Coordinates of C-alpha atoms in Angstrom, one line a residue:
X16 CA -5.4 -48.6 230.2
X17 CA -5.8 -50.9 233.2
X18 CA -5.5 -50.2 236.8
X19 CA -3.4 -53.3 237.3
X20 CA -1.3 -52.0 234.4
X21 CA 2.6 -52.2 235.3
X22 CA 5.9 -50.3 233.3
X23 CA 7.8 -53.0 231.4
X24 CA 10.9 -52.6 233.8
X25 CA 8.3 -54.1 236.8
X26 CA 6.8 -56.0 234.2
X27 CA 9.9 -58.0 233.6
X28 CA 11.1 -57.3 237.3
X29 CA 7.7 -59.5 238.7
X30 CA 9.0 -62.0 235.7
X31 CA 11.9 -62.7 237.0
X32 CA 10.8 -63.1 240.3
X33 CA 8.3 -65.7 239.5
X34 CA 11.0 -67.9 237.7
X35 CA 13.0 -67.9 240.4
X36 CA 10.6 -68.7 243.0
X37 CA 9.3 -71.5 241.1
X38 CA 13.3 -72.8 240.6
X39 CA 13.8 -72.3 244.4
X40 CA 10.6 -74.6 244.8
X41 CA 12.1 -76.8 241.9
X42 CA 14.9 -77.5 243.9
X43 CA 13.9 -77.9 247.1
X44 CA 11.4 -80.8 245.7
X45 CA 14.5 -82.5 243.8
X46 CA 16.8 -82.0 247.6
X47 CA 13.8 -83.6 249.8
X48 CA 13.0 -86.5 247.0
X49 CA 16.7 -87.0 246.7
X50 CA 17.3 -87.4 250.4
X51 CA 14.0 -89.5 251.2
X52 CA 15.3 -91.8 248.1
X53 CA 19.1 -92.4 249.2
X54 CA 18.6 -92.3 252.5
X55 CA 21.0 -89.2 252.9
X56 CA 19.5 -87.8 256.2
X57 CA 19.8 -84.3 255.4
X58 CA 16.7 -83.5 255.9
X59 CA 14.6 -84.4 259.3
X60 CA 11.5 -86.5 259.2
X61 CA 8.4 -84.7 259.9
X62 CA 6.1 -86.7 261.7
X63 CA 2.5 -86.4 262.0
X64 CA 0.5 -85.5 265.3
X65 CA -1.2 -89.1 264.8
X66 CA 2.2 -90.9 265.2
X67 CA 3.4 -89.4 268.5
X68 CA 1.9 -90.6 271.8
X69 CA 0.1 -87.6 273.4
X70 CA 0.2 -88.1 277.4
X71 CA -3.5 -87.2 279.2
X72 CA -3.5 -84.0 281.5
X73 CA -4.6 -84.3 285.3
X74 CA -8.2 -84.0 284.5
X75 CA -8.0 -87.0 281.9
X76 CA -6.4 -89.0 284.8
X77 CA -9.0 -88.1 287.2
X78 CA -11.5 -89.3 284.9
X79 CA -10.5 -92.3 284.2
X80 CA -9.3 -94.2 287.5

C-alpha cells in the first residue's frame, strides 16, 4: 500500500475534477480565440507594459533638465 493511495470514490472524484478543469480551460481558450479572430470585443485586450508610456517621476525629471 502506498502513502498516496486513495479510495476508489475519491479517485473518481479527482478524475472528474481534472476532466472538468481541462474542459473549462479548453472552453476559455476557444472563447478567447473566437473573440480575437472575429473581433467580437467580448474580452478586453491586454496591453503589455512595453506598450504603455510610463511617466517619469520627480527624481528622473530633476536629473534630466
